[in-house]
JSON list of C-alpha atoms in Angstrom, two decimals:
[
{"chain": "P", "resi": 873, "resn": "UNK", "atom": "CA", "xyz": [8.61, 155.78, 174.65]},
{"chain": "P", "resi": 874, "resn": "UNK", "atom": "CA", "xyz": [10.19, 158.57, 172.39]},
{"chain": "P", "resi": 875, "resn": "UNK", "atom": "CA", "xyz": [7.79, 159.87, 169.40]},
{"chain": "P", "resi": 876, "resn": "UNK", "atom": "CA", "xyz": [7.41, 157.86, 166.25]},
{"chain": "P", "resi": 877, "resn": "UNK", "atom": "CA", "xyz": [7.76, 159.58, 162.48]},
{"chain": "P", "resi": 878, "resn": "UNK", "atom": "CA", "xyz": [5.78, 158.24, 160.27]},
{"chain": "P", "resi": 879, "resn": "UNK", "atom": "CA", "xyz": [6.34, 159.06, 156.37]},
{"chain": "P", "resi": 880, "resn": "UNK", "atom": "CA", "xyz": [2.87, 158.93, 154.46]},
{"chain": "P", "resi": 881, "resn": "UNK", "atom": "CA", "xyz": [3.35, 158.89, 150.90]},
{"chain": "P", "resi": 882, "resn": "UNK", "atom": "CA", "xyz": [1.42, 158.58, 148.02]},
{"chain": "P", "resi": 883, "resn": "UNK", "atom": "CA", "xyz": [1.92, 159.54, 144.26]},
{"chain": "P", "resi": 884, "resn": "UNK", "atom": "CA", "xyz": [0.67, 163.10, 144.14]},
{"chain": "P", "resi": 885, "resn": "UNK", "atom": "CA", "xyz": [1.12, 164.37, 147.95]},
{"chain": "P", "resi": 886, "resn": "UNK", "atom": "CA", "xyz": [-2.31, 165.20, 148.67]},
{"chain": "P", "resi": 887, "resn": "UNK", "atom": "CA", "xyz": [-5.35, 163.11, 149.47]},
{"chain": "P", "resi": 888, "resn": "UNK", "atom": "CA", "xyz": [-4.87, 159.72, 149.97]},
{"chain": "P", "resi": 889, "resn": "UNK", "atom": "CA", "xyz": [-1.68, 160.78, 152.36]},
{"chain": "P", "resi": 890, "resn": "UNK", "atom": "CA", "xyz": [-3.68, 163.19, 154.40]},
{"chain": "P", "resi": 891, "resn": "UNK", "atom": "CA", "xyz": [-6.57, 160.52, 154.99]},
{"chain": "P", "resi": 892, "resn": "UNK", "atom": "CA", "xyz": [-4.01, 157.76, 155.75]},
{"chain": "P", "resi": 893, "resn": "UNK", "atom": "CA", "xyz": [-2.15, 160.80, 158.49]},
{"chain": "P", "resi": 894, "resn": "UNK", "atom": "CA", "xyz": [-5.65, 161.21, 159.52]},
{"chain": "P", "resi": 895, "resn": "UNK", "atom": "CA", "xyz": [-6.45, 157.68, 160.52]},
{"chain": "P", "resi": 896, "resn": "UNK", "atom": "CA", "xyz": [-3.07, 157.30, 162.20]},
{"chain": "P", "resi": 897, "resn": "UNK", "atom": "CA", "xyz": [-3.66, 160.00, 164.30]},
{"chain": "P", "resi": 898, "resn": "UNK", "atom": "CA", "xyz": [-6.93, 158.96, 165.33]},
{"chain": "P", "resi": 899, "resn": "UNK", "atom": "CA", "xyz": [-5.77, 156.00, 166.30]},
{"chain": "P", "resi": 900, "resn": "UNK", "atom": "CA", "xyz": [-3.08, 157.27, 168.31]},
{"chain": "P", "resi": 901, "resn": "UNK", "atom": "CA", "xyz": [-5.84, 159.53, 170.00]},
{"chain": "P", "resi": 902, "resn": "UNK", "atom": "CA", "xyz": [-8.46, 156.30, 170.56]},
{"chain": "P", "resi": 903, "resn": "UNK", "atom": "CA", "xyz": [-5.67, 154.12, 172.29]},
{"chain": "P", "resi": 904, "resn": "UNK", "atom": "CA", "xyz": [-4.07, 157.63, 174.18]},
{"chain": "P", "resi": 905, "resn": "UNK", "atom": "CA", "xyz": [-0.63, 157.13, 172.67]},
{"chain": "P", "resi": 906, "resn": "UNK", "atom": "CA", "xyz": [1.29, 159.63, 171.71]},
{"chain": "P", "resi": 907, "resn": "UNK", "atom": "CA", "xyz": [0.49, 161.26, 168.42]},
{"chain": "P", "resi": 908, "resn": "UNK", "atom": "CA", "xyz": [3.59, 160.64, 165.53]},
{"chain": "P", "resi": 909, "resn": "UNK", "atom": "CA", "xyz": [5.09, 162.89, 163.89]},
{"chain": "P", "resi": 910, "resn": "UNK", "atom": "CA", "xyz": [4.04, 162.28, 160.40]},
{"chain": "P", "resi": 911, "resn": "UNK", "atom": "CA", "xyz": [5.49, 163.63, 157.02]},
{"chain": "P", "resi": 912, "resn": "UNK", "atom": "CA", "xyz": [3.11, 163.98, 154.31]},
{"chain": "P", "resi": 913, "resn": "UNK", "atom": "CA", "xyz": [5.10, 163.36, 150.66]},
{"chain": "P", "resi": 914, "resn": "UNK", "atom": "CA", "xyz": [5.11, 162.27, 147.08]},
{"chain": "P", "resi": 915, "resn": "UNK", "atom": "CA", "xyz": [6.74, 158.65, 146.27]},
{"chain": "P", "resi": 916, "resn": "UNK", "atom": "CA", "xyz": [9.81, 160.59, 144.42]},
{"chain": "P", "resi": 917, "resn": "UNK", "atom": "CA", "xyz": [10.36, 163.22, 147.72]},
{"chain": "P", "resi": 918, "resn": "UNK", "atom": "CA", "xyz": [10.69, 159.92, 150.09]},
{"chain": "P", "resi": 919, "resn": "UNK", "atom": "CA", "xyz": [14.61, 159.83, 149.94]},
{"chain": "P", "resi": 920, "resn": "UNK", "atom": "CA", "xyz": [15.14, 163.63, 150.60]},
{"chain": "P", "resi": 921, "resn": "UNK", "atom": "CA", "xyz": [12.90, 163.19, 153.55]},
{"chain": "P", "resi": 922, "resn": "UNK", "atom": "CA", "xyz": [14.94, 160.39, 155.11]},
{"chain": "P", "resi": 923, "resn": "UNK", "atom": "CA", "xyz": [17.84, 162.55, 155.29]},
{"chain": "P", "resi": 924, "resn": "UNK", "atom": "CA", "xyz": [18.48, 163.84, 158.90]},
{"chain": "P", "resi": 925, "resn": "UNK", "atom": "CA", "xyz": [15.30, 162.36, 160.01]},
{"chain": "P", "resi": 926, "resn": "UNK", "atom": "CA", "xyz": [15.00, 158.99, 162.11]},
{"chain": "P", "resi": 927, "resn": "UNK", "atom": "CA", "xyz": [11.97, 157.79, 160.61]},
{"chain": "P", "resi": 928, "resn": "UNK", "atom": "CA", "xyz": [10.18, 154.73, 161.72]},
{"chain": "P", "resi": 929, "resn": "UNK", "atom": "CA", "xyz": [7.93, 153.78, 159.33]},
{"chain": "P", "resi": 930, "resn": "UNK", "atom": "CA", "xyz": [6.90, 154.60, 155.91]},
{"chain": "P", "resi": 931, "resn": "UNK", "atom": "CA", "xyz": [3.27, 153.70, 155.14]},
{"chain": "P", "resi": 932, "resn": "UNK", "atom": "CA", "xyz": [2.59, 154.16, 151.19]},
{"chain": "P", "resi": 933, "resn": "UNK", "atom": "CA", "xyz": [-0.50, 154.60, 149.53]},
{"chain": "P", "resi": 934, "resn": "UNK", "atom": "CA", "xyz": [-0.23, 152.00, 146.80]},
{"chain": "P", "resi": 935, "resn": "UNK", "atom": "CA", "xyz": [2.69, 149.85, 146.26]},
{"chain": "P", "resi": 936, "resn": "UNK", "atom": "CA", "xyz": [5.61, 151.58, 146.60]},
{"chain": "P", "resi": 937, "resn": "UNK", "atom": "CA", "xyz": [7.93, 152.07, 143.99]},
{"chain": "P", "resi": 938, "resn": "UNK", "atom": "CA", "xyz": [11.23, 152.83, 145.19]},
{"chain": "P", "resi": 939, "resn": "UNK", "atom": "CA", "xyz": [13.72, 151.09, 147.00]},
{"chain": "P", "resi": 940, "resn": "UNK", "atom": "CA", "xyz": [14.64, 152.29, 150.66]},
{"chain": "P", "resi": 941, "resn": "UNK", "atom": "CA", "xyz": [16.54, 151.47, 153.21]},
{"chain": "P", "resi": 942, "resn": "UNK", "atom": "CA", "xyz": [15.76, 148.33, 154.49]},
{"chain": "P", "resi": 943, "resn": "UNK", "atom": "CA", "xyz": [16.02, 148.58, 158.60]},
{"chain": "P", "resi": 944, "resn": "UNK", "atom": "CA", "xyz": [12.58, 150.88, 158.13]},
{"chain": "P", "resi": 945, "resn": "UNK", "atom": "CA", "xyz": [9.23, 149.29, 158.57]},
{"chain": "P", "resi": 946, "resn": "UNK", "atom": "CA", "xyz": [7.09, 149.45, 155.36]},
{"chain": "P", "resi": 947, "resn": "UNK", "atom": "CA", "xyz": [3.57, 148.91, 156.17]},
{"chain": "P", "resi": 948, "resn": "UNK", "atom": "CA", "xyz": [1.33, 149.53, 153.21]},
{"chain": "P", "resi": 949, "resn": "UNK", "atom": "CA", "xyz": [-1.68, 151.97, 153.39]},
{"chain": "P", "resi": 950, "resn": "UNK", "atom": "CA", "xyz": [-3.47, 151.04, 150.54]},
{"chain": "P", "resi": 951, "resn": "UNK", "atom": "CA", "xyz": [-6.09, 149.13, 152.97]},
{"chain": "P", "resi": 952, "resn": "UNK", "atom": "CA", "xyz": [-6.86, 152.23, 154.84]},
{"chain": "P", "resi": 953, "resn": "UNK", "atom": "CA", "xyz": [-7.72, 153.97, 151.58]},
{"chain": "P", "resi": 954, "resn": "UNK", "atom": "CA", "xyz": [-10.24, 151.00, 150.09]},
{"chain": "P", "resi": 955, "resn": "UNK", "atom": "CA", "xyz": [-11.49, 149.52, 153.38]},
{"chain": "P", "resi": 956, "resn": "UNK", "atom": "CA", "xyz": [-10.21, 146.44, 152.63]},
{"chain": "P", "resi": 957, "resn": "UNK", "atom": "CA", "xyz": [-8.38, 144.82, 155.29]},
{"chain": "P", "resi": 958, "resn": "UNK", "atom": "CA", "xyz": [-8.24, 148.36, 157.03]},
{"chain": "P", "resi": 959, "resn": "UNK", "atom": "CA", "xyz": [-8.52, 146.95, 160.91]},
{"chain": "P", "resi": 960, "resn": "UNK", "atom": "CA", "xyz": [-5.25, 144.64, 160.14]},
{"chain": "P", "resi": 961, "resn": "UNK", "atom": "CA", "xyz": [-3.42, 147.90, 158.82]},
{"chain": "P", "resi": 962, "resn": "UNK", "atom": "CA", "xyz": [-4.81, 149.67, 161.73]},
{"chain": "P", "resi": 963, "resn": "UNK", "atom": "CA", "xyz": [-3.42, 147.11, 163.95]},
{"chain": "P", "resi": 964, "resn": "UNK", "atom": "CA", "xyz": [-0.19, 147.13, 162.76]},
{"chain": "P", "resi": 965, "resn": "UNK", "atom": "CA", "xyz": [0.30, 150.52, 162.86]},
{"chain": "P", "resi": 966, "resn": "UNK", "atom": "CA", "xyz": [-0.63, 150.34, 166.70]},
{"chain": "P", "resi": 967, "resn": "UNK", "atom": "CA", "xyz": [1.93, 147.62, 167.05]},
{"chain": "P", "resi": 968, "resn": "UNK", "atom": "CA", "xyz": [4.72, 149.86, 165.69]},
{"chain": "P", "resi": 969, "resn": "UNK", "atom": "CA", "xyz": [3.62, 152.86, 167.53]},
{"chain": "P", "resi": 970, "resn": "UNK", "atom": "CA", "xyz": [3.71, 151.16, 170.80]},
{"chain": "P", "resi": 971, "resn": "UNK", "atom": "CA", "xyz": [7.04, 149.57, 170.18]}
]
């Protein structure tokens, strides 16, 4: 199983986006999978970040505003921020990770 990339994005590049790249890698670490590679990055930096990198999923912080390229796995992070519905999110990031 190669590494992952995960894109974590939120509107202003800074806290939300390092707590959901915290939780991921945590997770990683509790099930001993390998750790992604994540990008930290603002909504509007999202498409400059796709280019040259194979990125597997893109988890946004709220509802994400921009149109990508649909063959990527969008799984939104917003639960893993509020606490709402956070072990579903959690569980679907696993899933991807391990595929």
């Amino acid at each position: 199983m190669s590494q992952k990339t995960i894109i974590a994005c939120c509107a202003s590049s800074m806290i939300t986006s390092k707590i959901v790249a915290e939780k991921i890698l945590n997770l990683a670490k509790d099930h001993k999978i390998e750790a992604p590679k994540i990008i930290q990055c603002k909504f509007d930096e999202v498409h400059d970040k796709l280019q040259g990198e194979k990125v597997d999923c893109i988890i946004p912080t709220s509802p994400f505003p921009l149109e990508i390229d649909c063959s990527i796995k969008v799984i939104l992070g917003t639960p893993l921020i509020t606490g709402t519905d956070e072990i579903q999110t959690l569980d679907d990031v696993l899933v991807m990770l391990k595929s």
